[in-house]
Short mmCIF file of C-alpha atoms (C1' of nucleotides) in Angstrom, two decimals:
data_model
loop_
_atom_site.label_atom_id
_atom_site.label_comp_id
_atom_site.label_asym_id
_atom_site.label_seq_id
_atom_site.Cartn_x
_atom_site.Cartn_y
_atom_site.Cartn_z
CA UNK A 307 -6.78 -12.11 -23.38
CA UNK A 308 -4.37 -14.61 -24.78
CA UNK A 309 -5.96 -17.71 -26.10
CA UNK A 310 -4.33 -20.88 -24.96
CA UNK A 311 -4.50 -22.40 -28.37
CA UNK A 312 -2.40 -19.71 -29.94
CA UNK A 313 0.23 -20.09 -27.30
CA UNK A 314 1.58 -23.45 -28.29
CA UNK A 315 3.06 -22.27 -31.53
CA UNK A 316 4.46 -19.20 -29.90
CA UNK A 317 6.11 -21.31 -27.30
CA UNK A 318 7.47 -23.62 -29.93
CA UNK A 319 8.92 -20.67 -31.76
CA UNK A 320 10.26 -19.18 -28.60
CA UNK A 321 11.88 -22.30 -27.37
CA UNK A 322 12.63 -24.38 -30.34
CA UNK A 323 16.25 -24.21 -29.35
CA UNK A 324 15.61 -25.83 -26.02
CA UNK A 325 15.56 -29.56 -26.07
CA UNK A 326 15.31 -31.57 -22.95
CA UNK A 327 16.12 -35.19 -22.38
CA UNK A 328 13.09 -37.35 -21.78
CA UNK A 329 12.09 -37.78 -18.17
CA UNK A 330 12.26 -41.09 -16.38
CA UNK A 331 9.94 -43.47 -18.10
CA UNK A 332 7.71 -43.80 -15.10
CA UNK A 333 6.96 -40.12 -15.33
CA UNK A 334 6.12 -40.05 -18.96
CA UNK A 335 2.47 -40.44 -18.21
CA UNK A 336 2.30 -37.02 -16.63
CA UNK A 337 4.04 -35.12 -19.33
CA UNK A 338 2.55 -33.40 -22.27
CA UNK A 339 5.13 -35.05 -24.42
CA UNK A 340 6.53 -32.66 -26.93
CA UNK A 341 6.41 -29.48 -24.91
CA UNK A 342 9.61 -27.53 -25.34
CA UNK A 343 9.21 -26.04 -21.87
CA UNK A 344 10.44 -29.07 -20.06
CA UNK A 345 13.49 -27.27 -18.94
CA UNK A 346 16.22 -28.80 -16.88
CA UNK A 347 15.11 -27.01 -13.76
CA UNK A 348 11.41 -27.44 -14.12
CA UNK A 349 9.77 -29.34 -11.33
CA UNK A 350 6.29 -30.62 -11.04
CA UNK A 351 4.53 -32.31 -8.24
CA UNK A 352 3.00 -35.72 -7.86
CA UNK A 353 0.29 -34.12 -5.92
CA UNK A 354 -1.97 -33.47 -8.83
CA UNK A 355 -1.33 -36.77 -10.46
CA UNK A 356 -1.96 -38.69 -7.29
CA UNK A 357 -4.82 -36.73 -5.86
CA UNK A 358 -4.74 -36.47 -2.14
CA UNK A 359 -1.18 -37.52 -1.78
CA UNK A 360 0.55 -34.42 -0.44
CA UNK A 361 4.00 -35.86 -1.02
CA UNK A 362 5.41 -34.02 -3.92
CA UNK A 363 8.37 -34.98 -5.98
CA UNK A 364 10.04 -33.56 -9.02
CA UNK A 365 9.12 -34.98 -12.36
CA UNK A 366 12.42 -33.93 -13.77
CA UNK A 367 15.84 -34.23 -12.50
CA UNK A 368 17.95 -31.25 -13.29
CA UNK A 369 19.81 -31.81 -16.50
CA UNK A 370 23.15 -31.37 -14.83
CA UNK A 371 22.58 -34.50 -12.76
CA UNK A 372 23.81 -37.82 -14.03
CA UNK A 373 21.27 -40.48 -14.68
CA UNK A 374 22.99 -43.82 -14.12
CA UNK A 375 20.82 -46.84 -13.80
CA UNK A 376 18.21 -48.01 -11.39
CA UNK A 377 20.01 -47.00 -8.23
CA UNK A 378 19.97 -43.40 -9.23
CA UNK A 379 16.39 -43.74 -10.29
CA UNK A 380 15.59 -45.23 -6.91
CA UNK A 381 17.39 -42.43 -5.14
CA UNK A 382 15.63 -39.96 -7.36
CA UNK A 383 12.22 -41.08 -6.24
CA UNK A 384 13.15 -41.26 -2.59
CA UNK A 385 15.04 -38.06 -2.32
CA UNK A 386 13.40 -35.22 -0.52
CA UNK A 387 11.93 -32.69 -2.85
CA UNK A 388 14.23 -30.21 -4.44
CA UNK A 389 12.65 -27.05 -5.62
CA UNK A 390 13.47 -26.08 -9.13
CA UNK A 391 12.80 -22.77 -10.72
CA UNK A 392 10.83 -22.49 -13.87
CA UNK A 393 12.82 -21.85 -16.98
CA UNK A 394 13.21 -18.36 -18.31
CA UNK A 395 11.03 -19.21 -21.25
CA UNK A 396 8.31 -20.64 -19.08
CA UNK A 397 8.32 -17.55 -16.95
CA UNK A 398 8.27 -15.30 -20.00
CA UNK A 399 5.26 -17.04 -21.35
CA UNK A 400 3.50 -16.98 -18.01
CA UNK A 401 4.27 -13.29 -17.73
CA UNK A 402 2.69 -12.60 -21.08
CA UNK A 403 -0.31 -14.57 -20.07
CA UNK A 404 -0.46 -12.70 -16.79
CA UNK A 405 -0.32 -9.36 -18.54
CA UNK A 406 -3.23 -10.37 -20.68
CA UNK A 407 -5.27 -11.50 -17.70
CA UNK A 408 -4.14 -11.88 -14.13
CA UNK A 409 -6.92 -14.26 -13.28
CA UNK A 410 -6.71 -17.84 -14.35
CA UNK A 411 -9.78 -19.58 -15.69
CA UNK A 412 -9.69 -23.37 -15.55
CA UNK A 413 -9.49 -23.75 -19.30
CA UNK A 414 -6.62 -21.36 -19.59
CA UNK A 415 -4.86 -23.03 -16.73
CA UNK A 416 -4.98 -26.45 -18.29
CA UNK A 417 -3.97 -25.07 -21.65
CA UNK A 418 -1.04 -23.20 -20.16
CA UNK A 419 0.00 -26.25 -18.21
CA UNK A 420 -0.13 -28.34 -21.33
CA UNK A 421 1.81 -25.82 -23.36
CA UNK A 422 4.43 -25.32 -20.72
CA UNK A 423 4.79 -28.92 -19.65
CA UNK A 424 3.79 -28.09 -16.12
CA UNK A 425 1.13 -29.36 -13.83
CA UNK A 426 -1.97 -27.18 -13.73
CA UNK A 427 -1.33 -26.69 -10.06
CA UNK A 428 2.07 -25.22 -10.84
CA UNK A 429 0.48 -22.76 -13.19
CA UNK A 430 -2.09 -21.86 -10.57
CA UNK A 431 0.60 -21.39 -7.95
CA UNK A 432 2.64 -19.26 -10.28
CA UNK A 433 -0.34 -17.00 -10.89
CA UNK A 434 -1.04 -16.80 -7.18
CA UNK A 435 2.51 -15.80 -6.42
CA UNK A 436 2.57 -13.42 -9.33
CA UNK A 437 -0.56 -11.68 -8.11
CA UNK A 438 1.00 -11.38 -4.68
CA UNK A 439 4.12 -9.82 -6.15
CA UNK A 440 2.04 -7.43 -8.20
CA UNK A 441 0.12 -6.40 -5.12
CA UNK A 442 3.32 -5.80 -3.21
CA UNK A 443 4.65 -3.57 -5.95
CA UNK A 444 1.38 -1.75 -6.13
CA UNK A 445 1.53 -1.12 -2.40
CA UNK A 446 5.03 0.25 -2.75
CA UNK A 447 3.88 2.60 -5.49
CA UNK A 448 0.94 3.74 -3.42
CA UNK A 449 3.20 4.33 -0.47
CA UNK A 450 5.55 6.47 -2.51
CA UNK A 451 2.65 8.49 -3.82
CA UNK A 452 1.34 8.98 -0.32
CA UNK A 453 4.75 10.02 0.91
CA UNK A 454 5.09 12.61 -1.83
CA UNK A 455 1.62 13.92 -1.14
CA UNK A 456 2.34 14.08 2.55
CA UNK A 457 5.58 15.98 2.05
CA UNK A 458 3.87 18.46 -0.19
CA UNK A 459 1.02 19.03 2.20
CA UNK A 460 3.39 19.25 5.12
CA UNK A 461 5.41 22.00 3.52
CA UNK A 462 2.23 23.86 2.64
CA UNK A 463 1.06 23.49 6.18
CA UNK A 464 4.34 24.70 7.63
CA UNK A 465 4.18 27.74 5.42
CA UNK A 466 0.68 28.46 6.59
CA UNK A 467 1.65 28.10 10.22
CA UNK A 468 4.46 30.57 9.70
CA UNK A 469 2.10 32.95 7.99
CA UNK A 470 -0.41 32.63 10.77
CA UNK A 471 2.21 33.38 13.38
CA UNK A 472 3.23 36.48 11.50
CA UNK A 473 -0.36 37.61 11.32
CA UNK A 474 -0.89 36.92 14.97
CA UNK A 475 2.08 39.08 15.86
CA UNK A 476 0.69 41.80 13.72
CA UNK A 477 -2.69 41.61 15.40
CA UNK A 478 -1.05 41.86 18.80
CA UNK A 479 0.82 44.89 17.65
CA UNK A 480 -2.34 46.54 16.39
CA UNK A 481 -4.19 45.70 19.58
CA UNK A 482 -1.49 47.41 21.57
CA UNK A 483 -1.95 50.47 19.46
CA UNK A 484 -5.68 50.34 20.02
CA UNK A 485 -5.13 50.13 23.75
CA UNK A 486 -2.88 53.13 23.65
CA UNK A 487 -5.42 55.07 21.68
CA UNK A 488 -8.13 54.07 24.12
CA UNK A 489 -6.11 55.26 27.06
CA UNK A 490 -5.42 58.56 25.39
CA UNK A 491 -9.07 58.99 24.65
CA UNK A 492 -9.99 58.03 28.19
CA UNK A 493 -7.67 60.55 29.74
CA UNK A 494 -8.85 63.32 27.46
CA UNK A 495 -12.51 62.53 28.19
CA UNK A 496 -11.80 62.36 31.87
CA UNK A 497 -10.36 65.81 31.81
CA UNK A 498 -13.25 67.25 29.79
CA UNK A 499 -16.12 65.27 31.36
CA UNK A 500 -14.96 64.60 34.85
CA UNK A 501 -18.55 64.33 36.14
CA UNK A 502 -19.55 61.47 33.78
CA UNK A 503 -18.89 57.77 34.12
CA UNK A 504 -15.45 56.82 32.89
CA UNK A 505 -15.04 55.35 29.42
CA UNK A 506 -14.60 51.63 29.44
CA UNK A 507 -12.36 50.20 26.82
CA UNK A 508 -14.12 47.04 25.64
CA UNK A 509 -10.96 45.34 24.62
CA UNK A 510 -8.95 46.25 27.65
CA UNK A 511 -11.70 45.16 30.00
CA UNK A 512 -12.72 41.99 28.31
CA UNK A 513 -9.34 40.57 27.48
CA UNK A 514 -6.52 40.01 29.84
CA UNK A 515 -3.06 40.48 28.48
CA UNK A 516 -2.03 36.89 28.84
CA UNK A 517 -5.12 35.80 27.01
CA UNK A 518 -4.94 38.30 24.28
CA UNK A 519 -4.13 35.68 21.75
CA UNK A 520 -7.29 33.82 22.63
CA UNK A 521 -9.70 36.60 21.93
CA UNK A 522 -12.76 34.87 20.51
CA UNK A 523 -13.28 35.76 16.94
CA UNK A 524 -16.88 37.07 17.23
CA UNK A 525 -15.57 40.04 19.21
CA UNK A 526 -13.77 41.04 16.08
CA UNK A 527 -16.30 42.22 13.58
CA UNK A 528 -15.54 42.09 9.88
CA UNK A 529 -15.32 45.86 9.69
CA UNK A 530 -12.86 45.78 12.56
CA UNK A 531 -10.81 43.32 10.71
CA UNK A 532 -10.89 45.46 7.63
CA UNK A 533 -9.87 48.46 9.61
CA UNK A 534 -6.91 46.88 11.31
CA UNK A 535 -5.84 44.33 8.85
CA UNK A 536 -2.63 44.82 7.04
CA UNK A 537 -2.31 45.20 3.33
CA UNK A 538 -1.92 41.48 3.33
CA UNK A 539 -5.64 41.24 2.70
CA UNK A 540 -7.22 42.43 -0.42
CA UNK A 541 -10.21 44.57 0.51
CA UNK A 542 -12.05 42.97 -2.38
CA UNK A 543 -11.39 39.52 -1.09
CA UNK A 544 -14.41 37.69 -2.35
CA UNK A 545 -16.11 35.67 0.31
CA UNK A 546 -16.15 36.54 3.87
CA UNK A 547 -19.01 34.64 5.39
CA UNK A 548 -19.89 33.56 8.83
CA UNK A 549 -20.59 30.16 7.42
CA UNK A 550 -17.11 29.95 6.08
CA UNK A 551 -15.74 28.42 9.17
CA UNK A 552 -18.10 25.54 9.51
CA UNK A 553 -18.25 24.79 5.85
CA UNK A 554 -14.52 24.59 5.48
CA UNK A 555 -13.62 22.91 8.65
CA UNK A 556 -15.74 20.03 9.58
CA UNK A 557 -15.50 18.27 12.90
CA UNK A 558 -13.53 15.12 12.72
CA UNK A 559 -11.64 12.57 14.65
CA UNK A 560 -8.29 13.27 16.15
CA UNK A 561 -6.18 11.07 13.94
CA UNK A 562 -3.66 13.70 13.24
CA UNK A 563 -0.74 12.71 11.14
CA UNK A 564 1.47 15.71 11.59
CA UNK A 565 3.50 16.75 14.58
CA UNK A 566 3.68 20.47 14.11
CA UNK A 567 3.92 23.18 16.69
CA UNK A 568 0.53 22.70 18.25
CA UNK A 569 1.09 24.75 21.31
CA UNK A 570 -1.63 27.22 20.47
CA UNK A 571 -4.05 25.01 18.65
CA UNK A 572 -7.16 23.78 20.34
CA UNK A 573 -8.08 20.15 19.89
CA UNK A 574 -10.86 21.09 17.52
CA UNK A 575 -8.51 23.10 15.44
CA UNK A 576 -6.10 20.23 15.28
CA UNK A 577 -8.86 17.90 14.25
CA UNK A 578 -10.01 20.28 11.63
CA UNK A 579 -6.53 20.63 10.36
CA UNK A 580 -6.05 16.93 10.12
CA UNK A 581 -9.22 16.72 8.11
CA UNK A 582 -8.23 19.52 5.89
CA UNK A 583 -4.68 18.45 5.32
CA UNK A 584 -5.29 14.80 4.68
CA UNK A 585 -7.76 14.51 1.86
CA UNK A 586 -9.33 11.35 0.58
CA UNK A 587 -6.76 11.02 -2.15
CA UNK A 588 -4.15 10.18 0.45
CA UNK A 589 -6.49 8.44 2.82
CA UNK A 590 -6.56 4.78 1.91
CA UNK A 591 -9.33 2.87 3.49
CA UNK A 592 -8.08 1.54 6.74
CA UNK A 593 -8.92 -1.80 8.16
CA UNK A 594 -12.30 -1.68 9.78
CA UNK A 595 -12.57 2.03 9.24
CA UNK A 596 -14.12 4.43 6.86
CA UNK A 597 -12.65 6.94 4.54
CA UNK A 598 -12.37 10.33 6.01
CA UNK A 599 -14.62 12.85 4.32
CA UNK A 600 -12.47 15.81 3.53
CA UNK A 601 -13.58 18.95 1.75
CA UNK A 602 -13.88 18.36 -1.95
CA UNK A 603 -11.10 20.78 -2.72
CA UNK A 604 -8.98 20.00 0.25
CA UNK A 605 -5.92 19.14 -1.80
CA UNK A 606 -5.23 22.86 -1.86
CA UNK A 607 -6.75 23.39 1.56
CA UNK A 608 -9.98 24.57 0.06
CA UNK A 609 -9.29 28.21 0.62
CA UNK A 610 -6.84 30.96 0.05
CA UNK A 611 -4.58 31.98 2.81
CA UNK A 612 -5.80 35.55 2.31
CA UNK A 613 -9.38 34.55 2.94
CA UNK A 614 -10.54 36.08 6.24
CA UNK A 615 -12.73 33.09 6.77
CA UNK A 616 -9.59 31.06 6.86
CA UNK A 617 -7.37 33.09 9.09
CA UNK A 618 -10.10 33.87 11.55
CA UNK A 619 -10.36 30.30 12.81
CA UNK A 620 -7.11 30.42 14.60
CA UNK A 621 -7.91 33.39 16.77
"C1'" DC B 464 27.84 -16.65 5.03
"C1'" DC B 465 24.15 -13.53 4.23
"C1'" DT B 466 20.41 -11.97 1.71
"C1'" DG B 467 16.93 -11.76 -1.87
"C1'" DT B 468 13.97 -14.31 -4.91
"C1'" DC B 469 10.83 -17.73 -6.04
"C1'" DA B 470 8.23 -22.18 -6.08
"C1'" DA B 471 5.58 -24.46 -3.04
"C1'" DG B 472 3.18 -25.68 1.55
"C1'" DC B 473 -0.38 -24.62 4.74
"C1'" DG B 474 -4.33 -22.77 7.02
"C1'" DG B 475 -8.13 -19.68 6.65
"C1'" DT B 476 -11.79 -17.47 3.86
"C1'" DT B 477 -15.18 -17.13 0.31
"C1'" DG B 478 -18.49 -18.19 -3.28
"C1'" DC B 479 -21.13 -21.60 -5.48
"C1'" DG C 1178 -18.60 -29.79 0.81
"C1'" DC C 1179 -15.47 -28.28 -2.48
"C1'" DA C 1180 -12.57 -25.55 -5.31
"C1'" DA C 1181 -10.26 -21.32 -5.79
"C1'" DC C 1182 -8.02 -17.87 -3.71
"C1'" DC C 1183 -5.23 -15.27 -0.29
"C1'" DG C 1184 -1.75 -14.28 3.30
"C1'" DC C 1185 1.95 -16.04 5.47
"C1'" DT C 1186 5.64 -19.10 5.71
"C1'" DT C 1187 9.20 -22.46 4.29
"C1'" DG C 1188 12.97 -24.25 1.83
"C1'" DA C 1189 15.98 -24.25 -2.29
"C1'" DC C 1190 18.83 -21.65 -4.84
"C1'" DA C 1191 21.76 -17.87 -6.74
"C1'" DG C 1192 24.58 -13.99 -6.28
"C1'" DG C 1193 27.37 -10.77 -3.69
#
DNA sequence: CCTGTCAAGCGGTTGC
DNA sequence: GCAACCGCTTGACAGG
């Protein structure tokens, strides 16, 4: 934190080149006298000097204005307020002070005001505005970070969708082969055991063709999966568990940020996806809402694409 | 003339 | 109740 006392000399050093004509005599009371920050464009308000009077007027006329006699002085005090920017040096010093501490204690405010030749209220206003600007920039940074995170997750998600579609096609293909095998077996058994009840293919009877893609996962036992799965899956893939589904994909709301091909996703799946794909790190707290509670490792989806527990949820 | 920036105004909120 | 703060807005000003 920058002590106010140390600032005066720094300011003097910084601005010893800047000399400003004295203000109108009637204003002298409000000035801190020798401050080198009384730049030509500095403006202070009567408001603080005359408490309660909201009419504000500049203490200083810009240096490029002529100052000729009482008429001008009269005009000066009756002109509507003209806003004047703080000098570069004033702003520099305020910036340094802001970097040290973006909150303004009363003591520091009065010291800064004295050092800079400003009204304390001006210093307070400058800090208010500066905090607002800082917040705006921070929001922009956060937005950019969110955007980058979103793009990354989106591309990951798209890749996974593509992969899932490929796998689904492969499963369909293998199911067709199973059906063919079943029919062959049925015909051979019919010929050899014509007196017995006909073999019933569990898959063919329980799943209609147009619903083949919606076969509930429990009908597909892990060993079945292992037997039909492609070499895509490592047979030593570590953790197939029945609990895998629920632990990875928690129920959630339907605030889904993406607009992917959702034609074959159930609402629950979409919700789960939204939870999985939008972790807390990119979930700023929304007004009146709570943070979503994503899986702890959801930044990488919390699972490997090869994990059967993962790919099973979509079938 | 348009637009961006900034000091300041104003109303609402909060903490003491 | 008051002071400090915040969000939003206004008005002056500068630069393209």
